[in-house]
Coordinates of C-alpha atoms in Angstrom, one line a residue:
X1 CA 0.0 0.1 0.0
X2 CA 1.0 3.3 -1.0
X3 CA 2.3 4.9 2.3
X4 CA 2.2 8.5 0.6
X5 CA -1.4 8.0 0.0
X6 CA -2.7 6.8 4.3
X7 CA -0.2 10.3 4.7
X8 CA -2.0 12.7 2.6
X9 CA -5.8 11.5 3.4
X10 CA -3.9 11.5 7.4
X11 CA -2.5 14.1 7.9
X12 CA -6.2 16.0 8.5
X13 CA -6.1 13.9 11.9
X14 CA -3.2 14.3 12.5
X15 CA -2.8 18.0 11.8
X16 CA -6.7 18.3 14.7
X17 CA -4.2 16.3 17.7
X18 CA -1.4 18.3 16.6
X19 CA -3.1 21.1 16.6
X20 CA -4.6 20.2 20.7
X21 CA -2.6 19.3 21.7
X22 CA 0.1 22.2 20.7
X23 CA -2.7 24.7 21.8
X24 CA -2.3 22.6 25.7
X25 CA 1.6 23.2 26.0
X26 CA 1.2 26.8 24.7
X27 CA -1.8 27.3 28.0
X28 CA 0.1 24.9 30.6
X29 CA 3.2 27.7 29.6
X30 CA 1.7 30.6 29.8
X31 CA 0.4 29.2 33.2
X32 CA 3.5 28.3 34.2
X33 CA 5.4 31.2 34.0
X34 CA 2.7 32.9 36.0
X35 CA 3.5 31.5 39.1
X36 CA 0.7 28.5 38.7
X37 CA 1.4 24.6 39.1
X38 CA 1.1 22.6 36.7
X39 CA -0.1 19.1 38.9
X40 CA 0.2 16.3 35.7
X41 CA 4.2 15.6 34.2
X42 CA 2.4 14.6 30.7
X43 CA -0.3 15.6 28.8
X44 CA -2.3 15.2 25.5
X45 CA -5.5 17.8 25.7
X46 CA -5.7 17.8 29.4
X47 CA -3.9 19.7 32.3
X48 CA -4.9 19.7 36.3
X49 CA -4.0 23.3 37.7
X50 CA -3.4 24.6 40.4
X51 CA -3.5 28.0 41.0
X52 CA -1.7 30.4 41.8
X53 CA -5.2 32.8 42.8
X54 CA -7.8 31.6 45.3
X55 CA -10.7 29.2 43.6
X56 CA -13.3 31.9 44.9
X57 CA -11.6 34.0 42.0
X58 CA -10.8 31.9 39.5
X59 CA -14.5 31.0 39.2
X60 CA -15.6 34.4 39.7
X61 CA -13.1 35.3 36.2
X62 CA -14.1 32.7 34.5
X63 CA -17.6 33.1 35.5
X64 CA -17.5 36.8 33.8
X65 CA -15.6 34.6 30.1
X66 CA -18.9 32.4 30.1
X67 CA -15.8 29.5 30.2
X68 CA -16.2 26.2 32.6
X69 CA -14.2 24.6 33.8
X70 CA -13.9 21.3 36.6
X71 CA -12.8 21.7 39.5
X72 CA -11.4 20.1 42.5
X73 CA -12.2 19.7 46.0
X74 CA -7.9 19.3 46.5
X75 CA -8.6 22.8 45.0
X76 CA -7.0 22.7 42.2
X77 CA -8.4 23.2 38.3
X78 CA -9.1 20.7 35.7
X79 CA -8.8 22.5 31.9
X80 CA -9.4 20.1 29.0
X81 CA -8.9 21.5 25.3
X82 CA -10.1 20.1 21.8
X83 CA -10.4 21.5 18.5
X84 CA -12.8 24.1 18.4
X85 CA -11.0 26.1 20.9
X86 CA -10.0 29.3 19.3
X87 CA -7.0 31.9 20.1
X88 CA -9.4 34.0 21.0
X89 CA -10.8 30.8 24.0
X90 CA -6.9 30.5 25.4
X91 CA -6.1 33.8 25.8
X92 CA -8.9 33.8 27.9
X93 CA -8.1 31.3 30.1
X94 CA -4.7 33.3 31.0
X95 CA -7.4 36.1 31.3
X96 CA -9.1 34.2 34.1
X97 CA -6.0 32.8 35.7
X98 CA -3.9 36.2 35.7
X99 CA -1.3 35.7 33.9
X100 CA 0.3 38.7 32.3
X101 CA 1.3 37.2 29.0
X102 CA -0.9 37.9 26.1
X103 CA -0.2 34.3 23.9
X104 CA 1.8 36.4 21.4
X105 CA 4.3 37.1 24.4
X106 CA 4.2 33.1 25.3
X107 CA 4.7 32.2 21.6
X108 CA 7.6 33.5 22.1
X109 CA 9.6 32.3 23.3
X110 CA 8.1 28.5 22.1
X111 CA 11.4 27.7 19.5
X112 CA 8.7 25.6 16.9
X113 CA 5.9 25.9 16.9
X114 CA 4.8 22.8 15.7
X115 CA 7.5 21.5 18.8
X116 CA 7.2 23.1 21.2
X117 CA 9.0 22.2 23.7
X118 CA 7.9 19.1 26.3
X119 CA 5.1 18.2 22.6
X120 CA 4.8 14.5 22.0
X121 CA 6.4 14.4 18.6
X122 CA 9.6 15.7 21.1
X123 CA 9.1 12.6 22.9
X124 CA 11.4 9.5 22.3
X125 CA 8.9 7.5 24.4
X126 CA 5.8 8.5 23.8
X127 CA 5.5 10.4 20.1
X128 CA 3.7 7.5 17.6
X129 CA 6.1 5.2 14.9
X130 CA 3.3 2.5 13.9
X131 CA 0.7 3.7 10.7
X132 CA -2.7 3.7 12.0
X133 CA -6.5 3.9 10.3
X134 CA -4.8 1.4 7.5
X135 CA -8.2 -0.6 6.4
X136 CA -9.1 0.2 3.0
X137 CA -12.6 1.7 4.1
X138 CA -10.3 4.6 5.4
X139 CA -7.7 5.0 2.3
X140 CA -9.9 4.6 -0.7
X141 CA -12.7 7.0 -0.3
X142 CA -10.9 10.3 -0.4
X143 CA -14.0 12.7 -1.8
X144 CA -17.5 13.5 0.4
X145 CA -19.8 12.7 -3.0
X146 CA -17.0 9.1 -2.4
X147 CA -18.1 8.5 1.7
X148 CA -21.7 8.9 0.9
X149 CA -21.7 6.8 -1.7
X150 CA -20.3 4.2 0.6
X151 CA -22.4 5.3 3.7
X152 CA -24.8 4.3 1.4
X153 CA -23.8 1.0 -0.5
X154 CA -24.0 0.3 3.3
X155 CA -27.1 1.8 4.0
X156 CA -29.4 -0.2 1.0
X157 CA -27.6 -3.3 2.8
X158 CA -29.8 -3.0 6.4
X159 CA -33.9 -3.8 6.2
X160 CA -35.5 -1.2 8.2
X161 CA -39.1 -0.4 9.6
X162 CA -38.7 1.9 5.5
X163 CA -39.2 -1.6 4.1
X164 CA -40.9 -3.7 6.6
X165 CA -41.8 -5.1 9.1
X166 CA -39.1 -6.0 11.8
X167 CA -40.8 -8.7 14.6
X168 CA -38.2 -8.9 16.5
X169 CA -39.6 -10.5 19.9
X170 CA -38.8 -9.2 23.6
X171 CA -37.2 -5.8 21.2
X172 CA -40.2 -3.7 20.4
X173 CA -39.5 -2.9 17.1
X174 CA -41.9 0.2 17.4
X175 CA -42.1 3.3 15.1
X176 CA -39.6 6.1 16.3
X177 CA -41.8 8.8 13.7
X178 CA -39.7 12.2 12.2
X179 CA -41.5 14.3 15.1
X180 CA -39.8 12.5 17.9
X181 CA -36.6 12.3 16.1
X182 CA -36.1 16.5 15.5
X183 CA -35.2 17.9 19.0
X184 CA -32.6 15.8 19.3
X185 CA -30.6 17.8 16.3
X186 CA -32.2 21.0 18.3
X187 CA -28.7 23.3 19.3
X188 CA -30.7 23.1 23.2
X189 CA -30.1 19.1 23.5
X190 CA -27.2 18.4 21.4
X191 CA -24.6 21.5 22.4
X192 CA -24.5 20.5 26.5
X193 CA -21.6 19.6 27.6
X194 CA -23.4 16.1 30.2
X195 CA -20.7 18.6 33.4
X196 CA -22.4 21.5 32.3
X197 CA -23.4 23.4 35.9
X198 CA -27.3 22.8 36.2
X199 CA -27.8 26.8 36.2
X200 CA -27.0 26.7 32.7
X201 CA -29.5 24.2 31.7
X202 CA -32.5 24.9 33.6
X203 CA -33.7 23.2 29.9
X204 CA -32.9 19.6 30.2
X205 CA -33.7 20.0 33.7
X206 CA -37.6 20.8 33.7
X207 CA -37.5 18.8 30.1
X208 CA -36.2 15.8 33.0
X209 CA -38.7 16.7 35.8
X210 CA -41.2 16.3 33.4
X211 CA -40.4 13.1 32.0
X212 CA -39.4 11.5 35.3
X213 CA -43.2 12.6 36.4
X214 CA -44.0 10.5 33.7
X215 CA -42.5 8.0 34.1
X216 CA -43.4 7.3 37.6
X217 CA -47.0 8.5 36.5
X218 CA -47.5 5.1 34.3
X219 CA -45.3 2.6 36.6
X220 CA -46.4 3.9 39.6
X221 CA -42.9 4.2 40.6
X222 CA -41.7 7.3 43.3
X223 CA -38.7 8.1 41.7
X224 CA -36.7 7.8 38.1
X225 CA -33.0 7.4 38.3
X226 CA -31.2 8.6 34.2
X227 CA -27.5 7.5 34.3
X228 CA -28.2 4.3 33.3
X229 CA -27.4 4.4 29.0
X230 CA -29.5 0.7 28.4
X231 CA -31.7 -2.4 30.0
X232 CA -28.6 -4.3 31.2
X233 CA -26.8 -0.6 33.0
X234 CA -30.1 -0.6 34.3
X235 CA -30.7 -4.1 35.3
X236 CA -27.8 -3.7 37.8
X237 CA -28.1 -0.2 38.8
X238 CA -31.5 -1.1 40.1
X239 CA -30.1 -4.8 42.0
X240 CA -27.7 -2.8 43.4
X241 CA -30.0 0.2 45.0
X242 CA -31.8 -3.5 46.5
X243 CA -28.8 -5.0 48.1
X244 CA -27.8 -0.9 49.4
X245 CA -31.0 -1.2 51.6
X246 CA -30.3 -4.4 52.8
X247 CA -27.3 -3.7 52.9
X248 CA -28.3 -0.1 55.3
X249 CA -30.9 -2.8 57.5
X250 CA -27.7 -4.7 58.4
X251 CA -29.4 -8.4 56.6
X252 CA -25.9 -8.1 54.4
X253 CA -26.7 -12.2 54.5
X254 CA -29.7 -12.0 51.7
X255 CA -27.7 -11.9 48.4
X256 CA -30.3 -15.4 47.0
X257 CA -31.2 -13.7 43.5
X258 CA -34.7 -15.6 42.3
X259 CA -35.7 -16.0 38.1
X260 CA -38.1 -17.6 36.8
X261 CA -36.9 -19.7 34.0
X262 CA -38.9 -17.4 31.8
X263 CA -37.2 -13.8 32.6
X264 CA -35.9 -12.0 30.3
X265 CA -32.5 -13.4 29.4
X266 CA -30.2 -10.7 30.7
X267 CA -31.0 -11.0 34.0
X268 CA -28.8 -14.3 35.4
X269 CA -25.1 -12.2 34.7
X270 CA -26.8 -8.8 36.6
X271 CA -27.3 -10.7 39.0
X272 CA -24.8 -12.2 39.2
X273 CA -22.3 -9.1 38.6
X274 CA -24.4 -7.2 41.3
X275 CA -22.8 -10.2 43.8
X276 CA -25.8 -12.3 44.0
X277 CA -26.0 -16.1 44.1
X278 CA -29.1 -16.7 41.1
X279 CA -31.3 -19.7 42.2
X280 CA -33.4 -21.2 39.1
X281 CA -37.3 -21.3 40.0
X282 CA -39.6 -23.7 37.2
X283 CA -42.0 -22.5 35.1
X284 CA -44.7 -25.3 33.9
X285 CA -46.1 -26.3 30.6
X286 CA -48.4 -23.1 29.9
X287 CA -44.8 -21.4 30.4
X288 CA -46.2 -19.9 33.4
X289 CA -44.4 -20.0 36.4
X290 CA -44.9 -23.0 38.6
X291 CA -45.9 -21.7 41.8
X292 CA -45.1 -24.8 44.6
X293 CA -41.6 -24.7 43.2
X294 CA -41.8 -20.7 43.9
X295 CA -42.9 -20.9 47.5
X296 CA -40.5 -24.4 47.6
X297 CA -37.5 -21.9 46.6
X298 CA -39.0 -18.7 48.7
X299 CA -39.4 -21.1 51.7
X300 CA -35.5 -22.8 51.1
X301 CA -34.2 -19.7 51.1
X302 CA -36.1 -17.5 53.3
X303 CA -32.8 -16.4 55.4
X304 CA -30.4 -15.8 52.8
X305 CA -33.3 -14.3 50.2
X306 CA -32.5 -11.2 48.3
X307 CA -35.0 -10.3 46.1
X308 CA -37.4 -11.8 42.9
X309 CA -36.3 -10.6 39.2
X310 CA -39.4 -11.4 37.4
X311 CA -40.7 -10.8 33.2
X312 CA -43.9 -9.3 33.0
X313 CA -45.5 -10.1 31.3
X314 CA -42.7 -13.7 30.7
X315 CA -40.7 -14.1 28.3
X316 CA -42.9 -17.0 26.3
X317 CA -45.6 -14.0 25.5
X318 CA -47.7 -14.6 28.7
X319 CA -49.2 -12.4 31.8
X320 CA -48.3 -13.7 34.7
X321 CA -52.1 -14.4 36.3
X322 CA -50.0 -15.3 40.2
X323 CA -47.9 -11.9 39.3
X324 CA -49.4 -10.0 42.3
X325 CA -49.2 -13.0 44.9
X326 CA -46.0 -14.0 43.2
X327 CA -44.2 -10.3 45.0
X328 CA -46.4 -11.1 48.3
X329 CA -44.6 -13.8 49.2
X330 CA -40.7 -12.0 48.5
X331 CA -42.5 -9.2 50.3
X332 CA -43.0 -11.4 53.5
X333 CA -40.6 -13.8 53.2
X334 CA -38.1 -10.4 53.1
X335 CA -36.6 -9.9 49.6
X336 CA -37.4 -6.9 47.2
X337 CA -38.6 -7.6 44.0
X338 CA -36.8 -6.0 40.5
X339 CA -40.1 -6.6 36.9
X340 CA -38.1 -6.6 33.6
X341 CA -38.9 -3.9 32.4
X342 CA -38.7 -4.6 28.9
X343 CA -42.3 -5.8 28.4
X344 CA -44.0 -3.1 29.1
X345 CA -45.9 -1.9 25.9
X346 CA -47.9 -4.8 27.4
X347 CA -48.9 -2.8 30.2
X348 CA -48.8 0.7 29.4
X349 CA -51.7 1.9 29.9
X350 CA -53.1 -0.5 31.8
X351 CA -51.1 -1.6 34.4
X352 CA -48.4 -0.6 36.4
X353 CA -45.9 -3.2 38.1
X354 CA -46.3 -0.3 41.2
X355 CA -49.4 -1.1 41.7
X356 CA -48.5 -5.4 42.5
X357 CA -45.7 -5.1 43.8
X358 CA -42.5 -4.4 41.7
X359 CA -40.3 -2.4 44.3
X360 CA -37.6 -1.2 40.6
X361 CA -37.8 -1.5 36.8
X362 CA -35.0 -0.4 34.8
X363 CA -37.8 1.2 31.4
X364 CA -36.0 0.3 28.2
X365 CA -36.4 3.4 26.3
X366 CA -35.7 1.7 23.0
X367 CA -38.3 -0.7 22.9
X368 CA -41.7 0.6 24.8
X369 CA -40.8 4.6 24.7
X370 CA -39.7 5.2 21.3
X371 CA -35.5 5.4 20.4
X372 CA -34.4 3.7 18.0
X373 CA -32.0 0.8 18.4
X374 CA -28.9 2.0 16.9
X375 CA -26.7 -0.1 15.6
X376 CA -25.8 -1.2 19.9
X377 CA -27.2 3.3 21.3
X378 CA -26.9 5.3 22.3
X379 CA -30.1 3.4 25.0
X380 CA -31.9 3.9 28.2
X381 CA -32.3 2.4 30.8
X382 CA -33.6 4.5 33.2
X383 CA -34.9 2.6 36.9
X384 CA -37.9 3.5 38.7
X385 CA -38.1 2.7 42.8
X386 CA -40.2 2.6 45.2
X387 CA -39.9 5.3 47.4
X388 CA -38.1 3.0 50.1
X389 CA -35.3 2.7 47.2
X390 CA -34.6 5.5 45.9
X391 CA -31.9 6.5 48.3
X392 CA -29.8 4.6 47.0
X393 CA -30.8 5.9 44.0
X394 CA -27.1 6.1 42.2
X395 CA -25.1 9.6 42.4
X396 CA -22.1 11.0 40.6
X397 CA -19.0 12.7 42.0
X398 CA -19.3 16.5 39.1
X399 CA -22.8 16.6 38.9
X400 CA -25.5 16.1 41.9
X401 CA -28.1 13.5 41.0
X402 CA -31.6 13.1 42.9
X403 CA -30.6 14.8 46.3
X404 CA -29.3 14.5 49.9
X405 CA -32.8 13.4 51.3
X406 CA -35.7 11.5 50.0
X407 CA -38.9 10.9 51.9
X408 CA -37.1 12.7 55.7
X409 CA -34.2 9.7 54.7
X410 CA -30.1 10.4 54.2
X411 CA -29.0 9.4 50.1
X412 CA -26.9 5.9 50.6
X413 CA -26.2 5.6 46.8
X414 CA -23.7 2.6 45.5
X415 CA -21.9 4.2 43.0
X416 CA -21.7 5.5 39.5
X417 CA -23.6 3.5 36.7
X418 CA -22.4 5.4 34.2
X419 CA -19.4 8.8 33.2
X420 CA -22.3 11.1 32.5
X421 CA -24.3 11.6 35.7
X422 CA -27.8 11.9 33.5
X423 CA -26.7 8.8 30.8
X424 CA -27.5 9.6 27.2
X425 CA -29.6 12.4 27.8
X426 CA -29.4 14.1 25.2
X427 CA -31.8 11.3 23.5
X428 CA -33.9 11.5 25.9
X429 CA -36.5 14.7 24.1
X430 CA -37.3 11.7 21.7
X431 CA -39.7 10.2 24.7
X432 CA -40.6 13.4 26.3
X433 CA -42.0 13.9 23.4
X434 CA -43.5 10.1 22.5
X435 CA -45.5 10.7 25.9
X436 CA -46.7 13.9 24.8
X437 CA -48.1 13.5 21.4
X438 CA -50.2 10.6 23.3
X439 CA -51.5 12.0 25.7
X440 CA -53.1 8.9 28.1
X441 CA -55.5 7.3 26.3
X442 CA -53.2 7.4 23.3
X443 CA -50.4 5.4 25.5
X444 CA -53.9 3.2 26.9
X445 CA -54.1 2.5 22.7
X446 CA -51.0 0.8 21.3
X447 CA -50.8 -1.2 23.8
X448 CA -54.2 -2.3 23.5
X449 CA -53.6 -1.8 19.3
X450 CA -49.7 -4.0 20.4
X451 CA -51.6 -6.6 22.2
X452 CA -54.2 -7.6 19.1
X453 CA -51.8 -7.4 16.5
X454 CA -49.6 -9.6 18.6
X455 CA -53.5 -12.2 19.4
X456 CA -54.7 -11.6 16.0
X457 CA -51.2 -13.1 14.2
X458 CA -51.1 -16.3 16.7
X459 CA -54.9 -16.8 15.7
X460 CA -54.0 -16.1 11.8
X461 CA -51.5 -18.7 11.9
X462 CA -52.7 -21.4 13.5
X463 CA -53.0 -24.8 11.2
X464 CA -50.4 -23.4 9.9
X465 CA -47.7 -22.7 13.0
X466 CA -48.5 -23.6 16.6
X467 CA -47.9 -20.7 19.0
X468 CA -46.3 -22.6 21.5
X469 CA -47.6 -20.9 24.4
X470 CA -50.9 -19.6 24.9
X471 CA -51.8 -17.9 29.1
X472 CA -55.1 -19.4 30.8
X473 CA -57.5 -17.3 28.3
X474 CA -56.0 -18.3 25.5
X475 CA -54.3 -15.5 24.8
X476 CA -51.4 -14.3 24.1
X477 CA -49.7 -10.6 25.4
X478 CA -47.5 -8.0 23.1
X479 CA -45.4 -11.2 21.3
X480 CA -45.5 -14.8 21.1
X481 CA -43.8 -17.8 20.1
X482 CA -44.4 -20.4 16.9
X483 CA -43.0 -24.0 16.9
X484 CA -40.7 -24.7 14.5
X485 CA -39.1 -28.1 16.2
X486 CA -41.5 -30.3 14.8
X487 CA -39.3 -29.4 11.0
X488 CA -36.7 -30.5 11.9
X489 CA -37.5 -34.4 11.8
X490 CA -40.7 -34.0 9.5
X491 CA -39.0 -31.8 6.4
X492 CA -34.6 -31.0 8.2
X493 CA -36.0 -28.0 8.2
X494 CA -34.6 -25.7 11.1
X495 CA -35.6 -22.3 12.7
X496 CA -32.8 -21.0 11.5
X497 CA -33.7 -21.8 8.4
X498 CA -37.3 -20.2 7.4
X499 CA -35.2 -16.9 9.2
X500 CA -33.3 -16.5 6.6
X501 CA -36.5 -17.9 4.2
X502 CA -38.2 -14.8 5.5
X503 CA -35.7 -12.7 4.3
X504 CA -36.4 -13.5 0.4
X505 CA -40.5 -12.2 1.7
X506 CA -38.3 -8.6 2.8
X507 CA -39.3 -9.5 6.0
X508 CA -36.2 -9.1 9.2
X509 CA -36.7 -12.9 10.8
X510 CA -38.5 -13.1 14.4
X511 CA -35.9 -13.2 16.9
X512 CA -35.2 -16.9 16.8
X513 CA -34.6 -20.1 19.5
X514 CA -35.4 -17.3 22.1
X515 CA -35.9 -18.0 25.2
X516 CA -37.0 -21.6 23.5
X517 CA -34.7 -23.8 20.8
X518 CA -36.2 -24.4 17.7
X519 CA -38.7 -21.6 18.1
X520 CA -39.0 -18.0 16.7
X521 CA -40.4 -14.9 18.7
X522 CA -42.5 -12.2 17.1
X523 CA -43.9 -8.9 17.6
X524 CA -45.7 -7.3 15.5
X525 CA -46.1 -4.2 17.7
X526 CA -48.9 -1.8 17.2
X527 CA -46.8 0.5 14.5
X528 CA -48.0 -1.7 12.1
X529 CA -51.8 -2.1 9.8
X530 CA -53.3 -5.1 9.1
X531 CA -52.1 -4.7 5.8
X532 CA -48.4 -5.4 6.7
X533 CA -49.7 -7.6 9.4
X534 CA -51.5 -9.8 7.0
X535 CA -47.9 -10.0 4.5
X536 CA -46.5 -11.5 7.5
X537 CA -48.3 -14.1 8.3
X538 CA -48.4 -14.7 4.2
X539 CA -45.2 -15.3 3.9
X540 CA -45.1 -17.6 7.0
X541 CA -48.2 -19.9 5.1
X542 CA -45.5 -20.2 2.2
X543 CA -43.9 -20.7 3.9
X544 CA -44.9 -24.0 6.1
X545 CA -46.2 -24.9 1.7
X546 CA -42.3 -25.3 1.3
X547 CA -42.1 -28.1 4.5
X548 CA -45.1 -28.7 3.2
X549 CA -43.6 -30.1 -0.4
X550 CA -40.6 -31.4 1.6
X551 CA -42.9 -33.7 4.0
X552 CA -44.2 -35.4 1.0
X553 CA -41.8 -35.5 -0.8
X554 CA -42.4 -33.5 -4.1
X555 CA -39.4 -30.9 -3.6
X556 CA -35.6 -32.5 -2.6
X557 CA -35.3 -32.4 1.4
X558 CA -31.9 -31.1 0.5
X559 CA -30.9 -29.1 -2.0
X560 CA -35.0 -26.8 -1.9
X561 CA -35.8 -23.1 -0.8
X562 CA -35.6 -23.0 2.4
X563 CA -33.5 -24.9 2.9
X564 CA -30.3 -23.3 0.4
X565 CA -31.9 -19.7 1.5
X566 CA -31.1 -16.5 1.0
X567 CA -31.1 -15.7 -2.6
X568 CA -28.8 -12.6 -3.3
X569 CA -29.0 -11.1 -6.4
X570 CA -25.7 -12.3 -7.4
X571 CA -27.2 -16.0 -7.5
X572 CA -30.4 -15.2 -9.6
X573 CA -28.6 -13.1 -12.4
X574 CA -25.2 -15.6 -12.7
X575 CA -25.5 -18.4 -15.8
X576 CA -24.9 -20.9 -13.0
X577 CA -28.2 -22.4 -12.1
X578 CA -28.6 -26.0 -10.9
X579 CA -30.8 -26.1 -8.9
X580 CA -34.2 -28.6 -9.2
X581 CA -36.7 -25.0 -8.3
X582 CA -37.3 -21.9 -10.8
X583 CA -34.6 -18.5 -10.0
X584 CA -38.8 -16.7 -9.6
X585 CA -39.7 -18.8 -6.7
X586 CA -36.1 -18.5 -5.6
X587 CA -35.7 -14.5 -5.4
X588 CA -39.8 -14.0 -5.4
X589 CA -41.5 -16.7 -3.7
X590 CA -45.2 -14.7 -3.4
X591 CA -47.3 -11.9 -5.3
X592 CA -46.3 -9.6 -3.3
X593 CA -42.5 -9.5 -3.3
X594 CA -42.6 -7.3 -5.9
X595 CA -38.5 -5.4 -7.8
X596 CA -39.9 -2.4 -6.1
X597 CA -40.2 -3.9 -3.0
X598 CA -37.1 -5.9 -2.8
X599 CA -34.5 -5.2 -0.6
X600 CA -31.9 -8.0 -1.5
X601 CA -29.6 -10.3 1.3
X602 CA -25.5 -9.2 0.9
X603 CA -25.4 -12.9 1.9
X604 CA -26.7 -15.7 1.0
X605 CA -25.9 -19.2 3.1
X606 CA -23.1 -19.1 5.0
X607 CA -22.2 -22.8 6.9
X608 CA -25.1 -22.6 10.1
X609 CA -22.8 -24.8 12.1
X610 CA -19.9 -22.8 12.7
X611 CA -19.9 -19.5 10.5
X612 CA -23.3 -18.0 11.7
X613 CA -23.4 -19.9 14.8
X614 CA -19.8 -19.2 15.7
X615 CA -20.8 -15.5 15.0
X616 CA -23.2 -15.9 18.1
X617 CA -22.2 -15.1 22.0
X618 CA -24.7 -16.8 23.7
X619 CA -24.9 -16.3 27.1
X620 CA -25.9 -19.6 29.8
X621 CA -29.6 -20.4 29.8
X622 CA -31.0 -20.6 33.1
X623 CA -30.4 -24.2 34.0
X624 CA -27.1 -23.2 34.2
X625 CA -28.0 -21.3 37.7
X626 CA -30.1 -25.2 38.8
X627 CA -27.7 -26.3 41.3
X628 CA -27.2 -30.4 41.8
X629 CA -27.1 -30.3 45.8
X630 CA -30.8 -29.7 46.0
X631 CA -32.8 -32.3 47.9
X632 CA -36.8 -33.5 47.4
X633 CA -37.8 -31.3 50.0
X634 CA -36.9 -28.4 49.7
X635 CA -33.7 -28.0 51.8
X636 CA -30.1 -28.1 50.4
X637 CA -26.9 -30.1 51.4
X638 CA -24.3 -28.0 53.3
X639 CA -22.9 -26.1 51.3
X640 CA -19.9 -25.9 49.5
X641 CA -16.9 -25.3 50.1
X642 CA -15.6 -21.3 47.3
X643 CA -12.6 -23.3 45.7
X644 CA -15.1 -26.4 45.1
X645 CA -18.6 -24.3 44.0
X646 CA -16.2 -22.0 42.0
X647 CA -14.2 -24.9 40.4
X648 CA -18.0 -26.9 39.5
X649 CA -19.7 -23.6 38.0

């Protein structure tokens, strides 16, 4: 590869870094020359200053210049520069610290403006010598038009709600309206630094307070913390709040977390991270929690019980009729109830976790409250708690969150879970706008339609696919699971084959093989109309007919459109087509799959046993947490010593 080409392309990146670093060096020199102490000998863009002026005077002068600095408890001041800093900004900083020299005067004593004394570029140890960003993506797109076209090519590979329904169970891929998204680009929101002093962010504070009131009204909780950046962080923060609450009561022995097998998949990992021991609870054949096992496990661990984590509705797609009874049993035993908020889309406006016994929940704002799923982030997983847990919510060392007391109780936060005090606060306007536009009636209607859509699809697919679990009334919540396991024996077809064949119909597959291996979990949400629901059902029914053709010997068991899906554009137009089915059947398997709506898969079938599955990180199933040392009467053998226990797991 031509190094000069790479160098020319990255010269701008290096120039930005050099500019930031040199500006910081000049500032440090000016401060040092005027009697201030620079505490960090080595730095890139951030310095810690022990000023010769009193801290109060520094604050006054900084306020006059509208400059925010970081003030440490030991009397030192933190200053950080970036590529937006101008000469005037540096001059202002010198004035704040009462430096007599101007910036040109400071620069006069520098031998080389490109390589001032102390520069990383003069260092034998810290100057970078290796190449960076050498991948062709970074050095083949040399113009704005070219990079825009490259980004568009990437976009064209992605299925989104502009193409079709995305029926991912437990993910709630609902519409993110333009009106909700627009505020995220308003300068009043985007230009606020996460650590901006509260008196400079009154509007943000008002948004937080209104959103907290709305979410408390929706959930029945008393207080909300916006610090967690994701549902996983929210789970951890909620469990740590429980542990801190129990510790404040002197109940340090309580460290057992009961988790039903129907709970959300991340629950056991979060419980272990919070320092709890996981004990699973069985589910019945109908997918509901086994009440006898609940009572037995609570009885066996009464003295050590910290909490029970429950997902409502369950990941099996049913409302647990016994949820209030379970919460009561846990509370009587001295434990707390953590309710996973992943399935709030089936509850908003109909019921409130805080009313039927839950003590804490995380709320996936990227699910129920419309923040889009953005390739892993940013997300928000705020936690709602009842009043007795409020003093133990996350704090922050820079910007105080919450209050020193709550309901007359001294706050005892366990620490922080996110770098920023309010997590990814810049995206909170989305959820705020969604709630305000929907209103109470709209939010309730959305929940009702989401449940209606799921049950309509389940009944429409009867006779073709079995819905694995239903509630006692024969209905599901906002999602349902169809069973693909019988087809492996009858036709050699597995859930993954159905998932890949759906790509030929223009659909993203439902959640596959979770929470039950060999199944598909479907969640249509309230965003889809009946026509789209029917289109997806028609696709599944068409695939079922292809499976029937395999079962009855009309098409080959291995070489068929289901087993060899998805079909790429390159495959369809290749001169080599040696398959016993037509190209049209492969690429346009239903009348509604037309060229103007066709989203071509980018990659064909990869070796499922290695290629596909090797890319997936899986959590241990709940069964892995079942202790082999539990006897029939619910009592346990003596606890293993720590070494033996560690070796076993």
